[in-house]
Amino acid sequence: MELLVNIVLLILLVATAGALVVVRGLLASTMLTSVYGLLCASFFVTMDAVDVAFTEAAVGAGVSPLLLLLTVAAIGRGEPRPVGALPVLAIVLVPVTAALLIIGTLDMPPFGSPDAPAHTHVAPRYLQLSGEEIGIPNVVTSVLASYRAFDTLGEVLVIFTAGVAVLLILATPGQRGSARPRYVPDNHRDPHTILQIVSRILIPFILLFALYVQFHGEYGPGGGFQAGVIFASAIILYGLLYGLPTVCRVVRPAVVEWLSAVGVLIFGITGVFAMLSGRPFLDYSVFADDPVTAQHIGILVVELGVGITVASVITVIYYAFANQFETAES
Amino acid sequence: MILALTVIVLLLVMVVALLRAFAGPNVFDRVLAANLFGTKTVLLIATISYLFGSPDFLDIALVYALINYISVIGVLRITELRNEQQGADG
Amino acid sequence: MSAILEPLSSVCLLLGSFLLLTGALGFLRFADFYARLHACGVTETLATALIILGLMLQATDSALPQFKLLLILLFVLFSSPTASHALAKAAWNAGVRPRDRRGRRDIALPPGDR
């Protein structure tokens, strides 16, 4: 049964990838990207990689198609047919790269093989000792937020840098903070009463669910990254239906920009706090006498930092994109 | 047994939705197909979680349901704001 | 207890699967966008509800999966008809009109409609 599901999902995945190349029209491509994300995530689910599937569902199928849609809205829908000579270099280069990648996979151990490098290095230690050292059921969270917290700090910094880069690129010179939306009165010709009411009922529950994912990451799939994305997508939903000026009055762009830095700082200060008491960077044992409790507190704080940064960076990017779009309209 | 049958039916419906997403003809058919695909994925993951006996997957199904709704609203708003300039084909 | 619940769950799942198949058939074969929207929009809500109900009736050792399924069901019951409405409205505003039976021409609308 599992084999059948995997085969069908992989065939659909390849078909979607092929269609993405063939289809003209950027809106259609965006829809197919979303389907591709859903398929990837389903595939991760059947492979038991629940946390990865969670992230892929929230980012690959959710937020990134939304940002692509906003981009399409700002630049126009058509994709011009290629003119001129055949891109010979690309046609040669792509099959060669693909062949190299396929040759590379031949060396990989089969899925689930016990002597795969990933299963013989540090993973057995994490799996065996996570229970007594950290004491939370979800080993993924203990690896992400405790054993490998330094790597995670790097990832959060990457996300923060992405937000800063978007602000730098989309801000026009001479006009400070022009990536922030301007407060113009909203003129919807066609108010979406039904959608607004239904979404107004749903948004609090989406936010609540985001908080559940944030603080339940130790016990089930989830954590700061996924929770941040869900939180931001609730804000985006509000913005889509009520207009950019309204959502900016609820969630101030300046505050969000500050918060994206605050999240990283929470993470970093947690590490420095340990150094001040003479321990290694990001050693959580300074928080409590009992090492397991200390780990709990540390993971909670660090995940909170991750969640704040991810949510606010995605909101910042949404504001910057949507502002471009609304400026292009007027 | 029944669960396995349901999974097969869901996969079949996903294939149909994907065919429609490839064929179009206009962009709203594709959006509808993507939406159908999304809700079927929610059901597929929920059913698989019972079939394989790991109810953790239900969180993911819930996220999908949220994301699916938000994407449809996104497409609606963007097509609507653009369609003064361009037609409905794509 | 399970002697009643298990057949009931099977019936729900089977009925839901059947409805899904009919909806998919309509989605594939119908001539214009609104017919296709109708085909899958209508079956989808009931079929989703039936399948989730069928899963809820499956025996589990804790009540948490049932609660999560209930949340999914509530969310789908809210969002699925709303999404259908949103799509139909967007398509209409973008100039998509109902087609004749073979999907070749737009049907002439009664005067007064946009």
Short mmCIF file of C-alpha atoms in Angstrom, two decimals:
data_model
loop_
_atom_site.label_atom_id
_atom_site.label_comp_id
_atom_site.label_asym_id
_atom_site.label_seq_id
_atom_site.Cartn_x
_atom_site.Cartn_y
_atom_site.Cartn_z
CA MET A 1 0.00 0.00 0.00
CA GLU A 2 2.77 2.39 0.97
CA LEU A 3 4.60 1.46 -2.23
CA LEU A 4 1.53 2.23 -4.34
CA VAL A 5 1.04 5.61 -2.66
CA ASN A 6 4.70 6.45 -3.17
CA ILE A 7 4.69 5.44 -6.83
CA VAL A 8 1.56 7.47 -7.61
CA LEU A 9 2.83 10.52 -5.72
CA LEU A 10 6.22 10.42 -7.46
CA ILE A 11 4.62 10.05 -10.90
CA LEU A 12 2.38 13.02 -10.15
CA LEU A 13 5.41 14.95 -8.93
CA VAL A 14 7.32 14.34 -12.17
CA ALA A 15 4.23 15.16 -14.26
CA THR A 16 3.75 18.44 -12.36
CA ALA A 17 7.40 19.38 -12.83
CA GLY A 18 7.09 18.69 -16.55
CA ALA A 19 3.90 20.72 -16.82
CA LEU A 20 5.56 23.61 -14.97
CA VAL A 21 8.15 23.81 -17.73
CA VAL A 22 5.64 23.58 -20.57
CA VAL A 23 2.85 25.84 -19.28
CA ARG A 24 2.90 29.47 -20.44
CA GLY A 25 1.22 32.03 -18.25
CA LEU A 26 2.71 32.86 -14.90
CA LEU A 27 -0.51 32.51 -12.92
CA ALA A 28 -0.90 28.92 -14.12
CA SER A 29 2.73 28.21 -13.24
CA THR A 30 2.13 29.59 -9.76
CA MET A 31 -0.85 27.29 -9.24
CA LEU A 32 1.25 24.33 -10.38
CA THR A 33 4.01 25.39 -7.97
CA SER A 34 1.49 25.18 -5.18
CA VAL A 35 0.42 21.70 -6.32
CA TYR A 36 4.09 20.72 -6.47
CA GLY A 37 4.54 21.82 -2.87
CA LEU A 38 1.51 19.80 -1.78
CA LEU A 39 2.86 16.71 -3.56
CA CYS A 40 6.30 17.10 -2.00
CA ALA A 41 4.74 17.39 1.43
CA SER A 42 2.52 14.33 0.91
CA PHE A 43 5.60 12.43 -0.12
CA PHE A 44 7.43 13.54 3.02
CA VAL A 45 4.45 12.36 5.06
CA THR A 46 4.63 8.87 3.59
CA MET A 47 8.35 8.85 4.42
CA ASP A 48 7.51 9.67 8.07
CA ALA A 49 9.37 13.01 7.95
CA VAL A 50 6.53 14.80 9.67
CA ASP A 51 8.35 18.02 10.61
CA VAL A 52 9.75 18.45 7.09
CA ALA A 53 6.29 17.82 5.64
CA PHE A 54 4.90 20.44 8.00
CA THR A 55 7.40 23.05 6.81
CA GLU A 56 6.91 22.13 3.17
CA ALA A 57 3.14 22.43 3.58
CA ALA A 58 3.35 25.85 5.19
CA VAL A 59 6.15 27.31 3.04
CA GLY A 60 6.24 25.37 -0.23
CA ALA A 61 2.50 25.08 -0.73
CA GLY A 62 1.39 28.13 1.22
CA VAL A 63 3.48 31.25 1.56
CA SER A 64 5.81 31.01 -1.44
CA PRO A 65 2.96 30.66 -4.01
CA LEU A 66 1.32 33.66 -2.32
CA LEU A 67 4.50 35.74 -2.69
CA LEU A 68 4.84 34.52 -6.29
CA LEU A 69 1.23 35.59 -6.91
CA LEU A 70 1.98 39.06 -5.58
CA THR A 71 5.02 39.23 -7.86
CA VAL A 72 2.95 38.12 -10.85
CA ALA A 73 0.41 40.79 -9.97
CA ALA A 74 3.12 43.44 -9.92
CA ILE A 75 4.90 42.46 -13.15
CA GLY A 76 2.00 41.24 -15.31
CA ARG A 77 0.80 37.79 -16.14
CA GLY A 78 2.26 36.98 -19.55
CA GLU A 79 5.45 35.09 -20.16
CA PRO A 80 6.84 36.13 -23.56
CA ARG A 81 7.67 33.36 -25.96
CA PRO A 82 11.42 32.98 -26.35
CA VAL A 83 12.78 34.63 -29.46
CA GLY A 84 16.12 34.25 -31.22
CA ALA A 85 18.42 31.28 -31.54
CA LEU A 86 18.07 28.09 -29.54
CA PRO A 87 19.89 28.34 -26.22
CA VAL A 88 22.41 25.64 -27.18
CA LEU A 89 24.56 26.10 -24.13
CA ALA A 90 21.59 25.61 -21.79
CA ILE A 91 20.31 22.60 -23.73
CA VAL A 92 23.70 20.91 -23.39
CA LEU A 93 24.33 21.99 -19.83
CA VAL A 94 21.01 20.88 -18.32
CA PRO A 95 21.17 17.19 -19.41
CA VAL A 96 24.81 17.01 -18.35
CA THR A 97 23.93 18.36 -14.88
CA ALA A 98 20.96 16.02 -14.65
CA ALA A 99 23.13 13.04 -15.65
CA LEU A 100 25.71 13.98 -13.02
CA LEU A 101 23.00 14.25 -10.38
CA ILE A 102 21.59 10.86 -11.31
CA ILE A 103 25.08 9.31 -11.21
CA GLY A 104 25.45 10.93 -7.80
CA THR A 105 22.31 9.24 -6.50
CA LEU A 106 23.72 5.81 -7.48
CA ASP A 107 26.21 6.12 -4.64
CA MET A 108 23.51 6.91 -2.11
CA PRO A 109 22.52 4.12 0.29
CA PRO A 110 19.00 2.73 -0.16
CA PHE A 111 16.20 4.42 1.80
CA GLY A 112 16.09 3.22 5.39
CA SER A 113 19.39 1.36 5.15
CA PRO A 114 20.88 0.98 8.65
CA ASP A 115 24.47 1.56 7.48
CA ALA A 116 23.74 4.83 5.69
CA PRO A 117 26.23 7.54 6.77
CA ALA A 118 23.36 9.56 8.25
CA HIS A 119 22.51 6.66 10.57
CA THR A 120 26.02 5.80 11.72
CA HIS A 121 27.47 9.22 12.60
CA VAL A 122 25.84 11.18 15.45
CA ALA A 123 22.21 10.20 14.87
CA PRO A 124 22.28 7.04 17.07
CA ARG A 125 23.61 9.08 19.97
CA TYR A 126 20.87 11.71 19.56
CA LEU A 127 18.18 9.04 19.32
CA GLN A 128 19.43 7.09 22.34
CA LEU A 129 20.22 9.94 24.69
CA SER A 130 17.65 12.58 23.73
CA GLY A 131 15.12 11.01 26.06
CA GLU A 132 17.23 11.31 29.21
CA GLU A 133 19.26 14.42 28.31
CA ILE A 134 16.46 16.59 27.00
CA GLY A 135 13.35 14.68 27.92
CA ILE A 136 11.01 15.67 25.11
CA PRO A 137 9.22 13.20 22.84
CA ASN A 138 10.02 14.91 19.52
CA VAL A 139 13.67 14.18 18.78
CA VAL A 140 13.58 16.51 15.75
CA THR A 141 13.00 19.47 18.07
CA SER A 142 15.74 18.40 20.46
CA VAL A 143 18.23 18.12 17.59
CA LEU A 144 17.06 21.40 16.03
CA ALA A 145 16.87 23.55 19.14
CA SER A 146 19.43 21.99 21.46
CA TYR A 147 22.05 19.66 19.95
CA ARG A 148 22.29 21.70 16.77
CA ALA A 149 21.09 25.06 18.04
CA PHE A 150 24.10 26.81 16.50
CA ASP A 151 23.06 25.64 13.01
CA THR A 152 19.53 26.81 13.69
CA LEU A 153 20.85 30.23 14.71
CA GLY A 154 22.53 30.35 11.29
CA GLU A 155 19.22 29.48 9.58
CA VAL A 156 17.37 32.19 11.47
CA LEU A 157 20.07 34.67 10.47
CA VAL A 158 19.63 33.63 6.83
CA ILE A 159 15.89 34.33 7.07
CA PHE A 160 16.56 37.68 8.74
CA THR A 161 19.08 38.58 6.02
CA ALA A 162 16.52 37.68 3.36
CA GLY A 163 14.05 40.11 4.94
CA VAL A 164 16.68 42.87 5.08
CA ALA A 165 17.65 42.20 1.47
CA VAL A 166 14.04 42.48 0.29
CA LEU A 167 13.69 45.79 2.11
CA LEU A 168 16.96 47.08 0.62
CA ILE A 169 16.04 46.09 -2.94
CA LEU A 170 12.45 47.31 -2.92
CA ALA A 171 13.15 50.62 -1.17
CA THR A 172 13.66 53.37 -3.73
CA PRO A 173 16.57 55.74 -2.99
CA GLY A 174 15.79 59.10 -1.47
CA GLN A 175 12.58 57.94 0.10
CA ARG A 176 13.31 56.38 3.44
CA GLY A 177 11.38 53.25 4.23
CA SER A 178 9.45 53.34 0.97
CA ALA A 179 9.14 49.58 1.08
CA ARG A 180 6.64 50.31 3.82
CA PRO A 181 3.12 50.73 2.53
CA ARG A 182 1.78 54.25 2.37
CA TYR A 183 -1.43 54.98 4.20
CA VAL A 184 -3.85 55.65 1.39
CA PRO A 185 -7.60 55.46 1.84
CA ASP A 186 -8.97 52.15 0.67
CA ASN A 187 -11.29 52.14 -2.31
CA HIS A 188 -12.64 48.66 -2.91
CA ARG A 189 -15.15 48.78 -5.71
CA ASP A 190 -16.40 45.37 -4.82
CA PRO A 191 -16.25 44.51 -1.13
CA HIS A 192 -16.05 40.79 -0.44
CA THR A 193 -18.60 40.66 2.33
CA ILE A 194 -18.89 36.86 2.47
CA LEU A 195 -15.16 36.29 2.35
CA GLN A 196 -14.52 39.01 4.91
CA ILE A 197 -17.01 37.60 7.39
CA VAL A 198 -15.89 33.99 7.01
CA SER A 199 -12.24 34.97 7.27
CA ARG A 200 -12.94 37.14 10.29
CA ILE A 201 -14.32 34.03 11.99
CA LEU A 202 -11.40 31.88 10.89
CA ILE A 203 -8.43 34.20 11.50
CA PRO A 204 -8.49 33.97 15.34
CA PHE A 205 -8.46 30.19 15.08
CA ILE A 206 -5.58 30.28 12.62
CA LEU A 207 -3.61 32.45 15.05
CA LEU A 208 -4.51 30.11 17.91
CA PHE A 209 -3.38 27.14 15.85
CA ALA A 210 -0.11 28.94 15.12
CA LEU A 211 0.45 29.36 18.87
CA TYR A 212 -0.36 25.68 19.40
CA VAL A 213 2.21 24.72 16.77
CA GLN A 214 4.72 27.10 18.36
CA PHE A 215 4.48 25.73 21.87
CA HIS A 216 3.69 22.13 21.00
CA GLY A 217 6.88 21.62 18.95
CA GLU A 218 8.42 19.63 21.78
CA TYR A 219 5.65 17.04 21.76
CA GLY A 220 4.54 16.80 18.15
CA PRO A 221 5.48 18.06 14.72
CA GLY A 222 5.94 21.80 14.60
CA GLY A 223 7.99 24.54 16.17
CA GLY A 224 9.05 28.09 15.56
CA PHE A 225 9.54 27.91 11.80
CA GLN A 226 6.14 26.42 11.01
CA ALA A 227 4.31 28.52 13.59
CA GLY A 228 5.87 31.71 12.22
CA VAL A 229 4.71 30.90 8.71
CA ILE A 230 1.16 30.10 9.85
CA PHE A 231 1.00 33.30 11.89
CA ALA A 232 2.21 35.35 8.93
CA SER A 233 -0.23 33.69 6.55
CA ALA A 234 -3.10 34.74 8.81
CA ILE A 235 -1.86 38.33 8.55
CA ILE A 236 -1.56 37.96 4.77
CA LEU A 237 -5.12 36.62 4.58
CA TYR A 238 -6.33 39.66 6.48
CA GLY A 239 -4.35 41.95 4.20
CA LEU A 240 -5.69 40.33 1.04
CA LEU A 241 -9.29 40.83 2.07
CA TYR A 242 -9.21 44.16 3.88
CA GLY A 243 -6.53 45.90 1.85
CA LEU A 244 -2.98 46.84 2.67
CA PRO A 245 -3.73 50.11 4.53
CA THR A 246 -6.08 48.35 6.94
CA VAL A 247 -3.70 45.55 7.81
CA CYS A 248 -0.93 48.10 8.26
CA ARG A 249 -2.99 49.86 10.87
CA VAL A 250 -3.46 46.57 12.74
CA VAL A 251 0.11 45.29 12.37
CA ARG A 252 2.42 48.29 12.02
CA PRO A 253 5.21 47.77 9.45
CA ALA A 254 7.73 49.57 11.67
CA VAL A 255 6.91 47.25 14.59
CA VAL A 256 7.23 44.19 12.39
CA GLU A 257 10.62 45.33 11.14
CA TRP A 258 11.80 45.72 14.74
CA LEU A 259 10.39 42.33 15.72
CA SER A 260 12.28 40.53 12.96
CA ALA A 261 15.49 41.70 14.62
CA VAL A 262 14.16 41.03 18.13
CA GLY A 263 13.65 37.33 17.33
CA VAL A 264 17.25 36.88 16.23
CA LEU A 265 18.42 38.82 19.28
CA ILE A 266 16.42 36.58 21.64
CA PHE A 267 18.16 33.58 20.11
CA GLY A 268 21.60 35.19 20.24
CA ILE A 269 21.24 36.56 23.76
CA THR A 270 20.27 33.09 24.96
CA GLY A 271 23.68 31.96 23.76
CA VAL A 272 25.58 34.92 25.18
CA PHE A 273 23.77 34.47 28.51
CA ALA A 274 25.39 31.05 28.82
CA MET A 275 28.80 32.52 27.95
CA LEU A 276 28.45 35.15 30.69
CA SER A 277 28.25 32.37 33.29
CA GLY A 278 31.35 30.73 31.88
CA ARG A 279 29.62 28.04 29.82
CA PRO A 280 29.89 27.40 26.06
CA PHE A 281 27.73 29.43 23.68
CA LEU A 282 24.09 28.23 23.69
CA ASP A 283 24.61 25.89 26.67
CA TYR A 284 21.16 25.85 28.25
CA SER A 285 22.26 24.42 31.61
CA VAL A 286 22.51 27.95 33.08
CA PHE A 287 18.72 28.34 33.13
CA ALA A 288 17.95 25.86 35.91
CA ASP A 289 19.71 23.49 38.26
CA ASP A 290 18.01 20.44 36.83
CA PRO A 291 19.58 19.88 33.38
CA VAL A 292 16.34 18.54 31.82
CA THR A 293 14.32 21.55 33.00
CA ALA A 294 17.09 23.83 31.75
CA GLN A 295 16.89 22.22 28.34
CA HIS A 296 13.11 22.73 28.32
CA ILE A 297 13.43 26.43 29.10
CA GLY A 298 16.22 26.90 26.58
CA ILE A 299 14.30 25.19 23.78
CA LEU A 300 11.17 27.20 24.53
CA VAL A 301 13.04 30.53 24.44
CA VAL A 302 14.98 29.68 21.30
CA GLU A 303 11.86 28.46 19.47
CA LEU A 304 10.12 31.68 20.48
CA GLY A 305 12.92 33.69 18.88
CA VAL A 306 12.68 31.60 15.71
CA GLY A 307 8.91 32.03 15.57
CA ILE A 308 9.04 35.82 16.01
CA THR A 309 11.70 36.24 13.33
CA VAL A 310 10.03 33.98 10.78
CA ALA A 311 6.58 35.52 11.26
CA SER A 312 7.82 39.08 11.05
CA VAL A 313 10.21 38.54 8.12
CA ILE A 314 7.44 36.96 6.05
CA THR A 315 5.11 39.81 6.98
CA VAL A 316 7.82 42.35 6.03
CA ILE A 317 8.31 40.63 2.67
CA TYR A 318 4.54 40.58 2.11
CA TYR A 319 4.28 44.31 2.87
CA ALA A 320 7.16 45.13 0.54
CA PHE A 321 5.75 43.00 -2.31
CA ALA A 322 2.17 44.11 -1.88
CA ASN A 323 3.28 47.73 -1.75
CA GLN A 324 5.04 47.38 -5.10
CA PHE A 325 1.87 45.91 -6.49
CA GLU A 326 -0.41 48.64 -5.19
CA THR A 327 2.00 51.29 -6.45
CA ALA A 328 2.00 49.65 -9.88
CA GLU A 329 -1.79 49.80 -9.86
CA SER A 330 -2.09 53.53 -9.27
CA MET B 1 -9.29 -2.60 3.79
CA ILE B 2 -11.86 0.17 3.48
CA LEU B 3 -9.14 2.67 4.36
CA ALA B 4 -6.92 1.34 1.59
CA LEU B 5 -9.81 1.63 -0.86
CA THR B 6 -10.39 5.23 0.23
CA VAL B 7 -6.72 6.03 -0.31
CA ILE B 8 -6.86 4.57 -3.83
CA VAL B 9 -9.99 6.60 -4.65
CA LEU B 10 -8.32 9.75 -3.31
CA LEU B 11 -5.22 9.15 -5.43
CA LEU B 12 -7.45 8.66 -8.47
CA VAL B 13 -9.25 11.93 -7.81
CA MET B 14 -5.88 13.66 -7.38
CA VAL B 15 -4.81 12.39 -10.79
CA VAL B 16 -8.05 13.72 -12.32
CA ALA B 17 -7.56 17.10 -10.65
CA LEU B 18 -4.01 17.28 -11.94
CA LEU B 19 -5.14 16.41 -15.48
CA ARG B 20 -7.55 19.33 -15.33
CA ALA B 21 -4.82 21.56 -13.94
CA PHE B 22 -2.62 20.72 -16.93
CA ALA B 23 -5.43 21.05 -19.47
CA GLY B 24 -6.86 24.34 -18.25
CA PRO B 25 -8.35 25.80 -20.42
CA ASN B 26 -8.52 29.04 -18.44
CA VAL B 27 -6.77 30.03 -15.26
CA PHE B 28 -9.79 29.53 -13.02
CA ASP B 29 -9.96 25.86 -13.98
CA ARG B 30 -6.39 25.56 -12.83
CA VAL B 31 -7.14 27.33 -9.56
CA LEU B 32 -10.15 25.08 -9.02
CA ALA B 33 -7.99 22.05 -9.78
CA ALA B 34 -5.35 23.21 -7.32
CA ASN B 35 -8.04 23.77 -4.70
CA LEU B 36 -9.53 20.32 -5.31
CA PHE B 37 -6.05 18.86 -5.17
CA GLY B 38 -5.45 20.56 -1.84
CA THR B 39 -8.60 19.29 -0.16
CA LYS B 40 -7.91 15.80 -1.48
CA THR B 41 -4.41 16.02 0.00
CA VAL B 42 -5.95 16.90 3.37
CA LEU B 43 -8.14 13.80 3.17
CA LEU B 44 -5.30 11.66 1.87
CA ILE B 45 -3.03 12.58 4.77
CA ALA B 46 -5.82 12.09 7.30
CA THR B 47 -6.61 8.65 5.85
CA ILE B 48 -2.96 7.67 5.58
CA SER B 49 -2.42 8.63 9.20
CA TYR B 50 -5.07 6.08 10.19
CA LEU B 51 -3.84 3.51 7.67
CA PHE B 52 -0.25 3.69 8.92
CA GLY B 53 -1.35 4.27 12.51
CA SER B 54 0.41 7.58 13.27
CA PRO B 55 -2.08 10.29 14.23
CA ASP B 56 0.66 12.97 14.32
CA PHE B 57 -0.03 13.52 10.65
CA LEU B 58 -3.36 15.15 11.41
CA ASP B 59 -1.61 18.41 12.32
CA ILE B 60 -0.28 18.55 8.77
CA ALA B 61 -3.73 17.90 7.34
CA LEU B 62 -5.00 20.84 9.38
CA VAL B 63 -2.24 23.11 8.06
CA TYR B 64 -3.12 22.10 4.51
CA ALA B 65 -6.74 23.01 5.05
CA LEU B 66 -5.68 26.48 6.23
CA ILE B 67 -3.14 27.02 3.46
CA ASN B 68 -5.52 25.87 0.76
CA TYR B 69 -8.13 28.42 1.74
CA ILE B 70 -5.62 31.26 1.94
CA SER B 71 -4.20 30.43 -1.51
CA VAL B 72 -7.62 30.51 -3.14
CA ILE B 73 -8.35 33.90 -1.59
CA GLY B 74 -4.95 35.12 -2.79
CA VAL B 75 -5.62 34.06 -6.37
CA LEU B 76 -9.04 35.64 -6.27
CA ARG B 77 -7.74 39.00 -5.11
CA ILE B 78 -4.86 39.10 -7.56
CA THR B 79 -6.85 38.09 -10.64
CA GLU B 80 -9.51 40.56 -9.70
CA LEU B 81 -7.08 43.46 -9.38
CA ARG B 82 -5.35 42.56 -12.63
CA ASN B 83 -8.26 41.76 -14.88
CA GLU B 84 -8.90 45.32 -15.95
CA GLN B 85 -5.73 45.08 -17.98
CA GLN B 86 -5.73 41.50 -19.19
CA GLY B 87 -8.14 38.77 -20.26
CA ALA B 88 -9.02 35.61 -18.39
CA ASP B 89 -6.84 33.25 -20.36
CA GLY B 90 -3.55 32.01 -19.03
CA MET C 1 -19.80 -0.82 20.69
CA SER C 2 -17.27 -1.35 17.91
CA ALA C 3 -19.66 -3.84 16.29
CA ILE C 4 -21.90 -0.87 15.46
CA LEU C 5 -19.22 1.74 14.86
CA GLU C 6 -17.07 -0.21 12.45
CA PRO C 7 -19.73 -0.93 9.81
CA LEU C 8 -20.95 2.65 10.22
CA SER C 9 -17.43 3.95 9.60
CA SER C 10 -17.08 1.71 6.53
CA VAL C 11 -20.39 2.94 5.13
CA CYS C 12 -19.34 6.58 5.60
CA LEU C 13 -15.98 6.01 3.93
CA LEU C 14 -17.51 4.09 1.01
CA LEU C 15 -20.22 6.68 0.44
CA GLY C 16 -17.65 9.48 0.65
CA SER C 17 -15.38 7.73 -1.85
CA PHE C 18 -18.28 7.21 -4.22
CA LEU C 19 -19.22 10.89 -4.04
CA LEU C 20 -15.60 11.88 -4.64
CA LEU C 21 -15.52 9.74 -7.78
CA THR C 22 -18.73 11.26 -9.14
CA GLY C 23 -17.38 14.74 -8.45
CA ALA C 24 -14.10 13.93 -10.17
CA LEU C 25 -15.96 12.55 -13.19
CA GLY C 26 -17.96 15.75 -13.46
CA PHE C 27 -14.85 17.82 -13.00
CA LEU C 28 -13.16 16.02 -15.87
CA ARG C 29 -16.07 15.83 -18.30
CA PHE C 30 -18.32 18.86 -17.86
CA ALA C 31 -18.30 21.51 -20.54
CA ASP C 32 -17.72 24.83 -18.85
CA PHE C 33 -16.10 26.25 -15.76
CA TYR C 34 -19.29 26.79 -13.76
CA ALA C 35 -20.51 23.24 -14.37
CA ARG C 36 -17.17 21.89 -13.23
CA LEU C 37 -17.18 24.14 -10.18
CA HIS C 38 -20.67 22.88 -9.39
CA ALA C 39 -19.66 19.25 -9.86
CA CYS C 40 -16.72 19.29 -7.49
CA GLY C 41 -17.83 22.07 -5.17
CA VAL C 42 -21.06 20.37 -4.22
CA THR C 43 -19.77 16.82 -3.87
CA GLU C 44 -16.60 17.94 -2.16
CA THR C 45 -18.22 19.33 0.98
CA LEU C 46 -20.40 16.28 1.60
CA ALA C 47 -17.72 13.78 0.60
CA THR C 48 -15.13 15.44 2.84
CA ALA C 49 -17.58 15.48 5.74
CA LEU C 50 -18.42 11.79 5.21
CA ILE C 51 -14.81 10.67 4.97
CA ILE C 52 -13.77 12.63 8.04
CA LEU C 53 -16.80 11.26 9.91
CA GLY C 54 -15.80 7.77 8.81
CA LEU C 55 -12.30 8.32 10.14
CA MET C 56 -13.64 9.72 13.42
CA LEU C 57 -15.62 6.54 13.94
CA GLN C 58 -12.46 4.45 13.64
CA ALA C 59 -11.28 3.16 16.99
CA THR C 60 -8.31 4.95 18.57
CA ASP C 61 -6.85 4.81 22.07
CA SER C 62 -7.07 8.56 22.72
CA ALA C 63 -9.58 11.26 21.84
CA LEU C 64 -7.02 13.71 20.42
CA PRO C 65 -7.18 12.47 16.78
CA GLN C 66 -10.96 12.74 16.87
CA PHE C 67 -10.72 16.29 18.13
CA LYS C 68 -8.24 17.25 15.40
CA LEU C 69 -10.46 15.63 12.77
CA LEU C 70 -13.38 17.62 14.13
CA LEU C 71 -11.33 20.82 13.72
CA ILE C 72 -10.44 19.86 10.14
CA LEU C 73 -14.10 19.11 9.44
CA LEU C 74 -15.26 22.46 10.84
CA PHE C 75 -12.59 24.31 8.91
CA VAL C 76 -13.45 22.57 5.64
CA LEU C 77 -17.17 23.18 6.17
CA PHE C 78 -16.41 26.89 6.53
CA SER C 79 -13.74 27.32 3.90
CA SER C 80 -14.76 25.00 1.07
CA PRO C 81 -18.07 26.71 0.13
CA THR C 82 -16.44 30.10 0.64
CA ALA C 83 -13.61 29.17 -1.71
CA SER C 84 -16.13 27.98 -4.32
CA HIS C 85 -17.99 31.25 -3.99
CA ALA C 86 -14.77 33.22 -4.31
CA LEU C 87 -13.76 31.32 -7.44
CA ALA C 88 -17.14 31.70 -9.13
CA LYS C 89 -17.13 35.41 -8.37
CA ALA C 90 -13.59 35.91 -9.62
CA ALA C 91 -14.33 34.00 -12.82
CA TRP C 92 -17.52 35.98 -13.47
CA ASN C 93 -15.77 39.29 -12.86
CA ALA C 94 -12.97 38.25 -15.21
CA GLY C 95 -15.48 37.68 -17.99
CA VAL C 96 -15.87 33.89 -17.96
CA ARG C 97 -19.43 33.05 -19.05
CA PRO C 98 -21.41 29.80 -19.08
CA ARG C 99 -20.94 27.76 -22.25
CA ASP C 100 -23.29 25.56 -24.24
CA ARG C 101 -23.32 21.81 -23.90
CA ARG C 102 -20.26 21.20 -26.03
CA GLY C 103 -18.30 24.03 -24.46
CA ARG C 104 -17.94 25.94 -27.73
CA ARG C 105 -20.04 29.12 -27.43
CA ASP C 106 -21.08 31.33 -24.57
CA ILE C 107 -24.75 30.98 -23.71
CA ALA C 108 -26.77 34.13 -24.35
CA LEU C 109 -27.78 35.58 -21.01
CA PRO C 110 -31.17 37.15 -20.31
CA PRO C 111 -31.11 40.94 -20.62
CA GLY C 112 -30.31 42.78 -17.43
CA ASP C 113 -27.44 40.51 -16.47
CA ARG C 114 -23.95 41.81 -16.83
#
